Amino acid sequence: MWSKKLIFNLFILSSTLGITIKSSGGFARRSLFEESYNDIYKSYFEYSENFDSCQANFIDADTYNPLENSELISVQMIMRHGDRVPVYLIKNDGNTWDFCKLSKYNSILRPITSAMINSTADDISKGSKVVVPSNELCKSGDLSEKGGLASLDLGKATRSVYVDKLGFLDRNLKNTDQIKIRTSSSA
């Protein structure tokens, strides 16, 4: 009976402190956090296509029907950034986050300009060209490739309704007065 209590208490102690019996003569300390983190990290790559991090469904042009007896006069769209790298990283963990190369989307993006404006009356066409970052390794809080792709998919879905289906905006945006965009760089 006494030996069963000792083994049970040793099991509790080893589970609590993260001790592994290395051999019959000693103990080796390990980090339970490190093991669980590595398991989660491996599963991220295994299930990354299925994990949607609380993302709502996009608007669907096939199922969208405008309200009867109404006229669309304005659209306001508010979106939050897509998937990002954690803001607080574990020390010496920088090489783990290697999925922020957004420059691969350059070929499908229209050239756009960016300017600091103080009012909605400022001419935004005189800004400087926006360059999509091409960092292979992510910095704290960076938009990931998955987040960039989600933003691109949201834009395509929105375009399919308001441009292609409803014709609310011209297919080729030539009149800059048709659209106003406001953004912030803080996450």
Short mmCIF file of N, CA and C in Angstrom, two decimals:
data_model
loop_
_atom_site.label_atom_id
_atom_site.label_comp_id
_atom_site.label_asym_id
_atom_site.label_seq_id
_atom_site.Cartn_x
_atom_site.Cartn_y
_atom_site.Cartn_z
N MET A 1 0.82 -1.20 0.00
CA MET A 1 0.00 0.00 0.00
C MET A 1 0.86 1.25 0.00
N TRP A 2 1.90 1.23 0.85
CA TRP A 2 2.79 2.39 0.94
C TRP A 2 3.50 2.63 -0.39
N SER A 3 3.89 1.57 -1.10
CA SER A 3 4.58 1.72 -2.39
C SER A 3 3.66 2.29 -3.45
N LYS A 4 2.36 1.94 -3.41
CA LYS A 4 1.39 2.50 -4.36
C LYS A 4 1.24 4.00 -4.15
N LYS A 5 1.20 4.44 -2.88
CA LYS A 5 1.10 5.87 -2.59
C LYS A 5 2.33 6.61 -3.07
N LEU A 6 3.51 6.01 -2.87
CA LEU A 6 4.76 6.63 -3.31
C LEU A 6 4.78 6.78 -4.83
N ILE A 7 4.39 5.74 -5.55
CA ILE A 7 4.38 5.80 -7.02
C ILE A 7 3.36 6.83 -7.49
N PHE A 8 2.17 6.85 -6.87
CA PHE A 8 1.15 7.82 -7.24
C PHE A 8 1.63 9.25 -7.00
N ASN A 9 2.25 9.49 -5.83
CA ASN A 9 2.77 10.82 -5.51
C ASN A 9 3.91 11.21 -6.46
N LEU A 10 4.74 10.25 -6.83
CA LEU A 10 5.82 10.51 -7.78
C LEU A 10 5.25 10.88 -9.15
N PHE A 11 4.15 10.20 -9.54
CA PHE A 11 3.49 10.50 -10.80
C PHE A 11 2.93 11.92 -10.78
N ILE A 12 2.26 12.30 -9.69
CA ILE A 12 1.72 13.65 -9.55
C ILE A 12 2.85 14.67 -9.61
N LEU A 13 3.92 14.40 -8.88
CA LEU A 13 5.06 15.30 -8.85
C LEU A 13 5.68 15.45 -10.24
N SER A 14 5.86 14.35 -10.94
CA SER A 14 6.48 14.42 -12.27
C SER A 14 5.57 15.13 -13.26
N SER A 15 4.25 14.94 -13.13
CA SER A 15 3.32 15.62 -14.03
C SER A 15 3.31 17.12 -13.77
N THR A 16 3.38 17.50 -12.50
CA THR A 16 3.32 18.91 -12.14
C THR A 16 4.60 19.64 -12.50
N LEU A 17 5.74 19.03 -12.25
CA LEU A 17 7.01 19.70 -12.47
C LEU A 17 7.60 19.46 -13.85
N GLY A 18 6.98 18.62 -14.65
CA GLY A 18 7.52 18.36 -15.97
C GLY A 18 8.79 17.54 -15.92
N ILE A 19 8.83 16.54 -15.06
CA ILE A 19 10.02 15.71 -14.92
C ILE A 19 9.81 14.41 -15.69
N THR A 20 10.81 14.01 -16.43
CA THR A 20 10.77 12.74 -17.13
C THR A 20 11.83 11.84 -16.53
N ILE A 21 11.49 10.59 -16.32
CA ILE A 21 12.48 9.65 -15.81
C ILE A 21 13.38 9.25 -16.96
N LYS A 22 14.65 9.65 -16.88
CA LYS A 22 15.61 9.41 -17.94
C LYS A 22 16.10 7.97 -17.90
N SER A 23 16.39 7.51 -16.76
CA SER A 23 16.82 6.12 -16.57
C SER A 23 16.41 5.72 -15.16
N SER A 24 16.71 4.52 -14.80
CA SER A 24 16.31 4.10 -13.46
C SER A 24 17.05 4.87 -12.37
N GLY A 25 18.15 5.52 -12.73
CA GLY A 25 18.93 6.21 -11.71
C GLY A 25 18.77 7.71 -11.69
N GLY A 26 17.98 8.34 -12.58
CA GLY A 26 17.94 9.80 -12.55
C GLY A 26 16.72 10.40 -13.22
N PHE A 27 16.64 11.73 -13.13
CA PHE A 27 15.55 12.48 -13.72
C PHE A 27 16.11 13.50 -14.71
N ALA A 28 15.33 13.83 -15.72
CA ALA A 28 15.70 14.89 -16.65
C ALA A 28 14.56 15.89 -16.67
N ARG A 29 14.87 17.17 -16.49
CA ARG A 29 13.82 18.20 -16.49
C ARG A 29 13.50 18.58 -17.92
N ARG A 30 12.26 18.76 -18.22
CA ARG A 30 11.84 19.21 -19.55
C ARG A 30 10.79 20.29 -19.37
N SER A 31 10.53 20.98 -20.40
CA SER A 31 9.54 22.05 -20.33
C SER A 31 8.22 21.56 -20.90
N LEU A 32 7.20 21.53 -20.07
CA LEU A 32 5.88 21.15 -20.56
C LEU A 32 5.39 22.18 -21.57
N PHE A 33 5.71 23.45 -21.33
CA PHE A 33 5.30 24.49 -22.26
C PHE A 33 5.93 24.26 -23.62
N GLU A 34 7.22 23.95 -23.64
CA GLU A 34 7.91 23.75 -24.91
C GLU A 34 7.30 22.60 -25.69
N GLU A 35 7.00 21.50 -25.01
CA GLU A 35 6.39 20.36 -25.69
C GLU A 35 5.02 20.71 -26.24
N SER A 36 4.18 21.37 -25.44
CA SER A 36 2.85 21.71 -25.91
C SER A 36 2.92 22.74 -27.02
N TYR A 37 3.85 23.69 -26.91
CA TYR A 37 4.02 24.69 -27.97
C TYR A 37 4.43 24.02 -29.28
N ASN A 38 5.39 23.10 -29.21
CA ASN A 38 5.84 22.40 -30.42
C ASN A 38 4.71 21.59 -31.04
N ASP A 39 3.88 20.96 -30.22
CA ASP A 39 2.74 20.22 -30.74
C ASP A 39 1.77 21.15 -31.46
N ILE A 40 1.48 22.29 -30.85
CA ILE A 40 0.58 23.26 -31.47
C ILE A 40 1.18 23.80 -32.75
N TYR A 41 2.47 24.12 -32.73
CA TYR A 41 3.14 24.67 -33.91
C TYR A 41 3.10 23.68 -35.07
N LYS A 42 3.36 22.40 -34.79
CA LYS A 42 3.31 21.38 -35.84
C LYS A 42 1.89 21.24 -36.38
N SER A 43 0.90 21.29 -35.50
CA SER A 43 -0.48 21.13 -35.95
C SER A 43 -0.93 22.34 -36.77
N TYR A 44 -0.33 23.52 -36.54
CA TYR A 44 -0.69 24.69 -37.33
C TYR A 44 -0.46 24.42 -38.81
N PHE A 45 0.70 23.88 -39.15
CA PHE A 45 1.00 23.60 -40.55
C PHE A 45 0.14 22.46 -41.08
N GLU A 46 -0.16 21.50 -40.23
CA GLU A 46 -0.96 20.36 -40.66
C GLU A 46 -2.40 20.77 -40.96
N TYR A 47 -2.94 21.68 -40.13
CA TYR A 47 -4.34 22.06 -40.26
C TYR A 47 -4.55 23.50 -40.71
N SER A 48 -3.54 24.17 -41.20
CA SER A 48 -3.66 25.60 -41.51
C SER A 48 -4.71 25.89 -42.57
N GLU A 49 -4.96 24.96 -43.47
CA GLU A 49 -5.98 25.19 -44.49
C GLU A 49 -7.39 25.15 -43.89
N ASN A 50 -7.56 24.41 -42.81
CA ASN A 50 -8.88 24.25 -42.20
C ASN A 50 -9.16 25.29 -41.13
N PHE A 51 -8.12 25.83 -40.52
CA PHE A 51 -8.29 26.77 -39.41
C PHE A 51 -8.61 28.15 -39.96
N ASP A 52 -9.73 28.72 -39.58
CA ASP A 52 -10.13 30.01 -40.14
C ASP A 52 -10.15 31.14 -39.13
N SER A 53 -9.58 30.95 -37.97
CA SER A 53 -9.42 31.97 -36.94
C SER A 53 -10.57 32.97 -36.85
N CYS A 54 -11.74 32.45 -36.61
CA CYS A 54 -12.93 33.27 -36.37
C CYS A 54 -13.32 34.13 -37.57
N GLN A 55 -13.04 33.70 -38.74
CA GLN A 55 -13.35 34.49 -39.92
C GLN A 55 -14.79 34.24 -40.35
N ALA A 56 -15.55 35.29 -40.52
CA ALA A 56 -16.93 35.17 -40.98
C ALA A 56 -16.94 34.86 -42.47
N ASN A 57 -18.06 34.36 -42.95
CA ASN A 57 -18.20 34.09 -44.38
C ASN A 57 -18.23 35.41 -45.14
N PHE A 58 -17.66 35.39 -46.34
CA PHE A 58 -17.68 36.58 -47.19
C PHE A 58 -19.05 36.69 -47.87
N ILE A 59 -19.36 37.89 -48.33
CA ILE A 59 -20.57 38.11 -49.10
C ILE A 59 -20.48 37.27 -50.38
N ASP A 60 -21.60 36.68 -50.79
CA ASP A 60 -21.60 35.77 -51.93
C ASP A 60 -22.53 36.32 -53.02
N ALA A 61 -21.97 36.59 -54.18
CA ALA A 61 -22.76 37.17 -55.28
C ALA A 61 -23.86 36.22 -55.74
N ASP A 62 -23.65 34.92 -55.61
CA ASP A 62 -24.66 33.95 -56.06
C ASP A 62 -25.90 33.96 -55.17
N THR A 63 -25.74 34.26 -53.91
CA THR A 63 -26.88 34.23 -52.99
C THR A 63 -27.35 35.63 -52.59
N TYR A 64 -26.61 36.67 -52.95
CA TYR A 64 -26.97 38.04 -52.56
C TYR A 64 -28.13 38.54 -53.43
N ASN A 65 -29.16 39.05 -52.79
CA ASN A 65 -30.28 39.66 -53.49
C ASN A 65 -30.50 41.05 -52.92
N PRO A 66 -30.55 42.07 -53.79
CA PRO A 66 -30.80 43.42 -53.28
C PRO A 66 -32.21 43.52 -52.71
N LEU A 67 -32.40 44.46 -51.80
CA LEU A 67 -33.72 44.69 -51.22
C LEU A 67 -34.69 45.15 -52.31
N GLU A 68 -35.88 44.62 -52.26
CA GLU A 68 -36.90 45.03 -53.24
C GLU A 68 -37.31 46.48 -52.99
N ASN A 69 -37.68 47.17 -54.06
CA ASN A 69 -38.15 48.56 -54.00
C ASN A 69 -37.17 49.47 -53.29
N SER A 70 -35.88 49.28 -53.55
CA SER A 70 -34.88 50.13 -52.93
C SER A 70 -33.78 50.45 -53.94
N GLU A 71 -33.03 51.50 -53.63
CA GLU A 71 -31.92 51.91 -54.49
C GLU A 71 -30.68 52.05 -53.62
N LEU A 72 -29.61 51.42 -54.05
CA LEU A 72 -28.35 51.49 -53.33
C LEU A 72 -27.71 52.86 -53.60
N ILE A 73 -27.45 53.62 -52.55
CA ILE A 73 -26.85 54.94 -52.74
C ILE A 73 -25.45 55.04 -52.14
N SER A 74 -25.13 54.12 -51.22
CA SER A 74 -23.82 54.18 -50.58
C SER A 74 -23.48 52.81 -49.99
N VAL A 75 -22.21 52.51 -49.97
CA VAL A 75 -21.73 51.29 -49.32
C VAL A 75 -20.62 51.69 -48.37
N GLN A 76 -20.72 51.26 -47.14
CA GLN A 76 -19.64 51.46 -46.18
C GLN A 76 -19.14 50.08 -45.77
N MET A 77 -17.86 49.90 -45.91
CA MET A 77 -17.27 48.61 -45.58
C MET A 77 -16.23 48.82 -44.49
N ILE A 78 -16.35 48.09 -43.43
CA ILE A 78 -15.38 48.14 -42.34
C ILE A 78 -14.77 46.76 -42.23
N MET A 79 -13.47 46.70 -42.33
CA MET A 79 -12.81 45.40 -42.21
C MET A 79 -11.65 45.49 -41.25
N ARG A 80 -11.39 44.40 -40.62
CA ARG A 80 -10.26 44.30 -39.71
C ARG A 80 -9.18 43.52 -40.44
N HIS A 81 -7.96 43.76 -40.06
CA HIS A 81 -6.84 43.07 -40.70
C HIS A 81 -7.01 41.56 -40.61
N GLY A 82 -6.34 40.87 -41.51
CA GLY A 82 -6.37 39.41 -41.50
C GLY A 82 -5.40 38.83 -40.49
N ASP A 83 -5.14 37.57 -40.65
CA ASP A 83 -4.26 36.80 -39.76
C ASP A 83 -2.90 37.48 -39.63
N ARG A 84 -2.43 37.61 -38.41
CA ARG A 84 -1.14 38.25 -38.14
C ARG A 84 -0.27 37.39 -37.24
N VAL A 85 1.00 37.73 -37.23
CA VAL A 85 1.95 37.11 -36.32
C VAL A 85 1.69 37.68 -34.93
N PRO A 86 1.90 36.90 -33.88
CA PRO A 86 1.70 37.44 -32.54
C PRO A 86 2.54 38.70 -32.29
N VAL A 87 2.01 39.60 -31.50
CA VAL A 87 2.72 40.83 -31.17
C VAL A 87 3.86 40.53 -30.20
N TYR A 88 3.63 39.62 -29.28
CA TYR A 88 4.66 39.24 -28.31
C TYR A 88 5.18 37.86 -28.66
N LEU A 89 6.46 37.80 -29.03
CA LEU A 89 7.07 36.54 -29.44
C LEU A 89 7.89 35.95 -28.30
N ILE A 90 8.06 34.66 -28.34
CA ILE A 90 8.90 33.98 -27.36
C ILE A 90 10.35 34.25 -27.73
N LYS A 91 11.19 34.49 -26.72
CA LYS A 91 12.60 34.79 -26.95
C LYS A 91 13.25 33.72 -27.83
N ASN A 92 14.08 34.15 -28.77
CA ASN A 92 14.79 33.27 -29.71
C ASN A 92 13.84 32.45 -30.58
N ASP A 93 12.66 32.97 -30.86
CA ASP A 93 11.68 32.25 -31.66
C ASP A 93 11.46 32.90 -33.02
N GLY A 94 12.31 33.87 -33.40
CA GLY A 94 12.11 34.63 -34.62
C GLY A 94 12.08 33.82 -35.89
N ASN A 95 12.88 32.76 -35.98
CA ASN A 95 12.92 31.97 -37.21
C ASN A 95 11.68 31.10 -37.40
N THR A 96 10.88 30.97 -36.37
CA THR A 96 9.67 30.15 -36.47
C THR A 96 8.64 30.79 -37.38
N TRP A 97 8.55 32.08 -37.37
CA TRP A 97 7.50 32.79 -38.11
C TRP A 97 8.04 33.17 -39.49
N ASP A 98 7.93 32.26 -40.42
CA ASP A 98 8.50 32.48 -41.75
C ASP A 98 7.45 32.42 -42.85
N PHE A 99 6.31 33.06 -42.61
CA PHE A 99 5.24 33.02 -43.61
C PHE A 99 4.65 34.42 -43.84
N CYS A 100 5.53 35.40 -44.06
CA CYS A 100 5.07 36.78 -44.26
C CYS A 100 5.49 37.34 -45.61
N LYS A 101 5.83 36.52 -46.56
CA LYS A 101 6.28 37.02 -47.86
C LYS A 101 5.07 37.39 -48.71
N LEU A 102 4.62 38.63 -48.56
CA LEU A 102 3.43 39.10 -49.25
C LEU A 102 3.72 39.59 -50.66
N SER A 103 4.99 39.75 -51.02
CA SER A 103 5.32 40.28 -52.33
C SER A 103 4.86 39.36 -53.46
N LYS A 104 4.55 38.12 -53.17
CA LYS A 104 4.07 37.22 -54.22
C LYS A 104 2.71 37.67 -54.77
N TYR A 105 2.03 38.57 -54.05
CA TYR A 105 0.75 39.10 -54.52
C TYR A 105 0.92 40.33 -55.41
N ASN A 106 2.13 40.85 -55.56
CA ASN A 106 2.36 42.06 -56.35
C ASN A 106 1.82 41.95 -57.77
N SER A 107 1.98 40.78 -58.39
CA SER A 107 1.59 40.63 -59.80
C SER A 107 0.09 40.73 -60.01
N ILE A 108 -0.71 40.49 -58.98
CA ILE A 108 -2.16 40.55 -59.16
C ILE A 108 -2.78 41.82 -58.58
N LEU A 109 -1.98 42.64 -57.93
CA LEU A 109 -2.50 43.88 -57.36
C LEU A 109 -2.34 45.02 -58.35
N ARG A 110 -3.30 45.92 -58.34
CA ARG A 110 -3.17 47.12 -59.16
C ARG A 110 -2.18 48.05 -58.48
N PRO A 111 -1.42 48.81 -59.28
CA PRO A 111 -0.54 49.80 -58.65
C PRO A 111 -1.40 50.84 -57.93
N ILE A 112 -1.10 51.10 -56.69
CA ILE A 112 -1.86 52.09 -55.93
C ILE A 112 -0.90 53.10 -55.33
N THR A 113 -1.46 54.22 -54.95
CA THR A 113 -0.64 55.25 -54.31
C THR A 113 -1.15 55.47 -52.90
N SER A 114 -0.29 56.01 -52.09
CA SER A 114 -0.64 56.28 -50.70
C SER A 114 -0.24 57.71 -50.38
N ALA A 115 -1.09 58.41 -49.67
CA ALA A 115 -0.78 59.78 -49.27
C ALA A 115 -1.42 60.04 -47.92
N MET A 116 -0.75 60.86 -47.13
CA MET A 116 -1.36 61.29 -45.87
C MET A 116 -2.33 62.41 -46.21
N ILE A 117 -3.57 62.26 -45.83
CA ILE A 117 -4.55 63.29 -46.12
C ILE A 117 -5.20 63.74 -44.82
N ASN A 118 -5.64 64.95 -44.82
CA ASN A 118 -6.25 65.52 -43.62
C ASN A 118 -7.76 65.68 -43.74
N SER A 119 -8.27 65.54 -44.94
CA SER A 119 -9.72 65.65 -45.12
C SER A 119 -10.13 64.82 -46.33
N THR A 120 -11.41 64.63 -46.48
CA THR A 120 -11.90 63.85 -47.62
C THR A 120 -11.82 64.63 -48.92
N ALA A 121 -11.47 65.90 -48.87
CA ALA A 121 -11.37 66.71 -50.08
C ALA A 121 -9.98 66.66 -50.71
N ASP A 122 -8.98 66.12 -50.00
CA ASP A 122 -7.62 66.05 -50.54
C ASP A 122 -7.55 65.10 -51.73
N ASP A 123 -6.70 65.42 -52.70
CA ASP A 123 -6.51 64.59 -53.89
C ASP A 123 -5.54 63.45 -53.54
N ILE A 124 -6.05 62.24 -53.54
CA ILE A 124 -5.21 61.10 -53.17
C ILE A 124 -4.38 60.56 -54.33
N SER A 125 -4.61 61.06 -55.53
CA SER A 125 -3.89 60.52 -56.69
C SER A 125 -2.45 61.00 -56.76
N LYS A 126 -2.04 61.90 -55.87
CA LYS A 126 -0.68 62.44 -55.91
C LYS A 126 0.22 61.83 -54.85
N GLY A 127 -0.13 60.65 -54.37
CA GLY A 127 0.67 60.00 -53.34
C GLY A 127 1.83 59.22 -53.93
N SER A 128 2.53 58.49 -53.09
CA SER A 128 3.64 57.66 -53.56
C SER A 128 3.17 56.22 -53.67
N LYS A 129 3.82 55.46 -54.56
CA LYS A 129 3.40 54.09 -54.82
C LYS A 129 3.63 53.21 -53.58
N VAL A 130 2.67 52.38 -53.29
CA VAL A 130 2.76 51.49 -52.15
C VAL A 130 3.54 50.24 -52.56
N VAL A 131 4.51 49.87 -51.75
CA VAL A 131 5.30 48.67 -52.01
C VAL A 131 4.89 47.60 -51.00
N VAL A 132 4.55 46.43 -51.52
CA VAL A 132 4.17 45.33 -50.63
C VAL A 132 5.45 44.73 -50.07
N PRO A 133 5.55 44.55 -48.75
CA PRO A 133 6.78 44.03 -48.14
C PRO A 133 7.11 42.62 -48.63
N SER A 134 8.40 42.33 -48.64
CA SER A 134 8.82 41.00 -49.10
C SER A 134 9.68 40.30 -48.05
N ASN A 135 9.41 40.55 -46.79
CA ASN A 135 10.17 39.90 -45.73
C ASN A 135 9.80 38.43 -45.65
N GLU A 136 10.82 37.56 -45.68
CA GLU A 136 10.54 36.13 -45.53
C GLU A 136 10.22 35.83 -44.07
N LEU A 137 10.97 36.45 -43.16
CA LEU A 137 10.72 36.25 -41.74
C LEU A 137 9.82 37.37 -41.23
N CYS A 138 8.86 36.99 -40.43
CA CYS A 138 7.90 37.95 -39.92
C CYS A 138 8.44 38.70 -38.72
N LYS A 139 8.03 39.95 -38.63
CA LYS A 139 8.29 40.72 -37.42
C LYS A 139 7.02 40.68 -36.57
N SER A 140 7.17 41.05 -35.35
CA SER A 140 6.06 41.06 -34.41
C SER A 140 4.87 41.84 -34.98
N GLY A 141 3.70 41.22 -35.06
CA GLY A 141 2.49 41.88 -35.50
C GLY A 141 2.31 41.99 -37.01
N ASP A 142 3.24 41.45 -37.81
CA ASP A 142 3.13 41.54 -39.27
C ASP A 142 1.93 40.75 -39.79
N LEU A 143 1.41 41.21 -40.91
CA LEU A 143 0.36 40.49 -41.62
C LEU A 143 0.98 39.25 -42.24
N SER A 144 0.36 38.10 -42.03
CA SER A 144 0.89 36.85 -42.59
C SER A 144 0.38 36.65 -44.01
N GLU A 145 0.96 35.69 -44.72
CA GLU A 145 0.49 35.37 -46.07
C GLU A 145 -0.99 34.99 -46.03
N LYS A 146 -1.38 34.24 -45.01
CA LYS A 146 -2.78 33.84 -44.86
C LYS A 146 -3.68 35.07 -44.69
N GLY A 147 -3.23 36.05 -43.90
CA GLY A 147 -4.00 37.27 -43.71
C GLY A 147 -4.10 38.10 -44.98
N GLY A 148 -3.00 38.14 -45.74
CA GLY A 148 -3.02 38.85 -47.02
C GLY A 148 -3.97 38.21 -48.01
N LEU A 149 -3.96 36.89 -48.05
CA LEU A 149 -4.84 36.16 -48.95
C LEU A 149 -6.30 36.34 -48.55
N ALA A 150 -6.58 36.36 -47.25
CA ALA A 150 -7.95 36.58 -46.78
C ALA A 150 -8.44 37.96 -47.19
N SER A 151 -7.58 38.97 -47.09
CA SER A 151 -7.96 40.33 -47.51
C SER A 151 -8.23 40.38 -49.01
N LEU A 152 -7.40 39.69 -49.77
CA LEU A 152 -7.58 39.63 -51.22
C LEU A 152 -8.90 38.94 -51.57
N ASP A 153 -9.19 37.83 -50.89
CA ASP A 153 -10.44 37.11 -51.14
C ASP A 153 -11.66 37.94 -50.76
N LEU A 154 -11.56 38.71 -49.67
CA LEU A 154 -12.66 39.59 -49.28
C LEU A 154 -12.89 40.65 -50.36
N GLY A 155 -11.82 41.21 -50.88
CA GLY A 155 -11.94 42.20 -51.96
C GLY A 155 -12.60 41.62 -53.20
N LYS A 156 -12.22 40.40 -53.56
CA LYS A 156 -12.82 39.74 -54.73
C LYS A 156 -14.31 39.49 -54.51
N ALA A 157 -14.67 39.03 -53.31
CA ALA A 157 -16.08 38.76 -53.01
C ALA A 157 -16.90 40.05 -53.04
N THR A 158 -16.36 41.11 -52.47
CA THR A 158 -17.06 42.40 -52.46
C THR A 158 -17.21 42.93 -53.88
N ARG A 159 -16.16 42.81 -54.67
CA ARG A 159 -16.21 43.25 -56.07
C ARG A 159 -17.26 42.46 -56.86
N SER A 160 -17.36 41.16 -56.59
CA SER A 160 -18.32 40.34 -57.34
C SER A 160 -19.76 40.79 -57.12
N VAL A 161 -20.04 41.37 -55.95
CA VAL A 161 -21.40 41.87 -55.68
C VAL A 161 -21.58 43.29 -56.19
N TYR A 162 -20.74 44.22 -55.71
CA TYR A 162 -20.99 45.65 -55.96
C TYR A 162 -20.53 46.13 -57.33
N VAL A 163 -19.62 45.43 -57.96
CA VAL A 163 -19.16 45.82 -59.30
C VAL A 163 -19.79 44.92 -60.35
N ASP A 164 -19.56 43.62 -60.23
CA ASP A 164 -20.00 42.69 -61.27
C ASP A 164 -21.52 42.47 -61.28
N LYS A 165 -22.13 42.25 -60.13
CA LYS A 165 -23.56 41.93 -60.08
C LYS A 165 -24.44 43.18 -60.11
N LEU A 166 -24.15 44.15 -59.25
CA LEU A 166 -25.02 45.32 -59.13
C LEU A 166 -24.59 46.48 -60.03
N GLY A 167 -23.35 46.49 -60.48
CA GLY A 167 -22.86 47.60 -61.30
C GLY A 167 -22.80 48.90 -60.53
N PHE A 168 -22.68 48.84 -59.21
CA PHE A 168 -22.66 50.05 -58.39
C PHE A 168 -21.41 50.88 -58.63
N LEU A 169 -20.28 50.23 -58.86
CA LEU A 169 -19.03 50.91 -59.22
C LEU A 169 -18.62 50.47 -60.62
N ASP A 170 -17.90 51.37 -61.32
CA ASP A 170 -17.38 51.02 -62.64
C ASP A 170 -16.35 49.91 -62.52
N ARG A 171 -16.27 49.06 -63.55
CA ARG A 171 -15.28 47.98 -63.55
C ARG A 171 -13.86 48.53 -63.50
N ASN A 172 -13.59 49.60 -64.22
CA ASN A 172 -12.28 50.25 -64.19
C ASN A 172 -12.44 51.58 -63.48
N LEU A 173 -11.94 51.64 -62.29
CA LEU A 173 -12.13 52.81 -61.45
C LEU A 173 -11.30 53.97 -62.00
N LYS A 174 -11.93 54.82 -62.78
CA LYS A 174 -11.24 55.97 -63.38
C LYS A 174 -11.55 57.25 -62.63
N ASN A 175 -12.67 57.31 -61.98
CA ASN A 175 -13.08 58.50 -61.24
C ASN A 175 -12.76 58.29 -59.76
N THR A 176 -11.74 58.99 -59.27
CA THR A 176 -11.33 58.81 -57.87
C THR A 176 -12.38 59.33 -56.88
N ASP A 177 -13.37 60.07 -57.36
CA ASP A 177 -14.43 60.54 -56.47
C ASP A 177 -15.43 59.43 -56.14
N GLN A 178 -15.34 58.30 -56.85
CA GLN A 178 -16.28 57.20 -56.61
C GLN A 178 -16.01 56.46 -55.31
N ILE A 179 -14.81 56.54 -54.83
CA ILE A 179 -14.45 55.71 -53.68
C ILE A 179 -13.56 56.49 -52.72
N LYS A 180 -13.80 56.32 -51.45
CA LYS A 180 -12.98 56.94 -50.40
C LYS A 180 -12.51 55.82 -49.49
N ILE A 181 -11.24 55.81 -49.19
CA ILE A 181 -10.67 54.78 -48.32
C ILE A 181 -9.95 55.46 -47.17
N ARG A 182 -10.17 54.94 -46.00
CA ARG A 182 -9.46 55.43 -44.82
C ARG A 182 -8.86 54.21 -44.12
N THR A 183 -7.62 54.31 -43.76
CA THR A 183 -6.96 53.19 -43.11
C THR A 183 -6.02 53.69 -42.03
N SER A 184 -5.67 52.81 -41.14
CA SER A 184 -4.65 53.14 -40.14
C SER A 184 -3.60 52.05 -40.18
N SER A 185 -2.42 52.37 -39.74
CA SER A 185 -1.35 51.38 -39.76
C SER A 185 -1.22 50.64 -38.45
N SER A 186 -2.05 50.96 -37.49
CA SER A 186 -1.95 50.28 -36.20
C SER A 186 -2.85 49.05 -36.20
N ALA A 187 -2.34 48.01 -35.57
CA ALA A 187 -3.10 46.75 -35.55
C ALA A 187 -4.05 46.70 -34.39
#
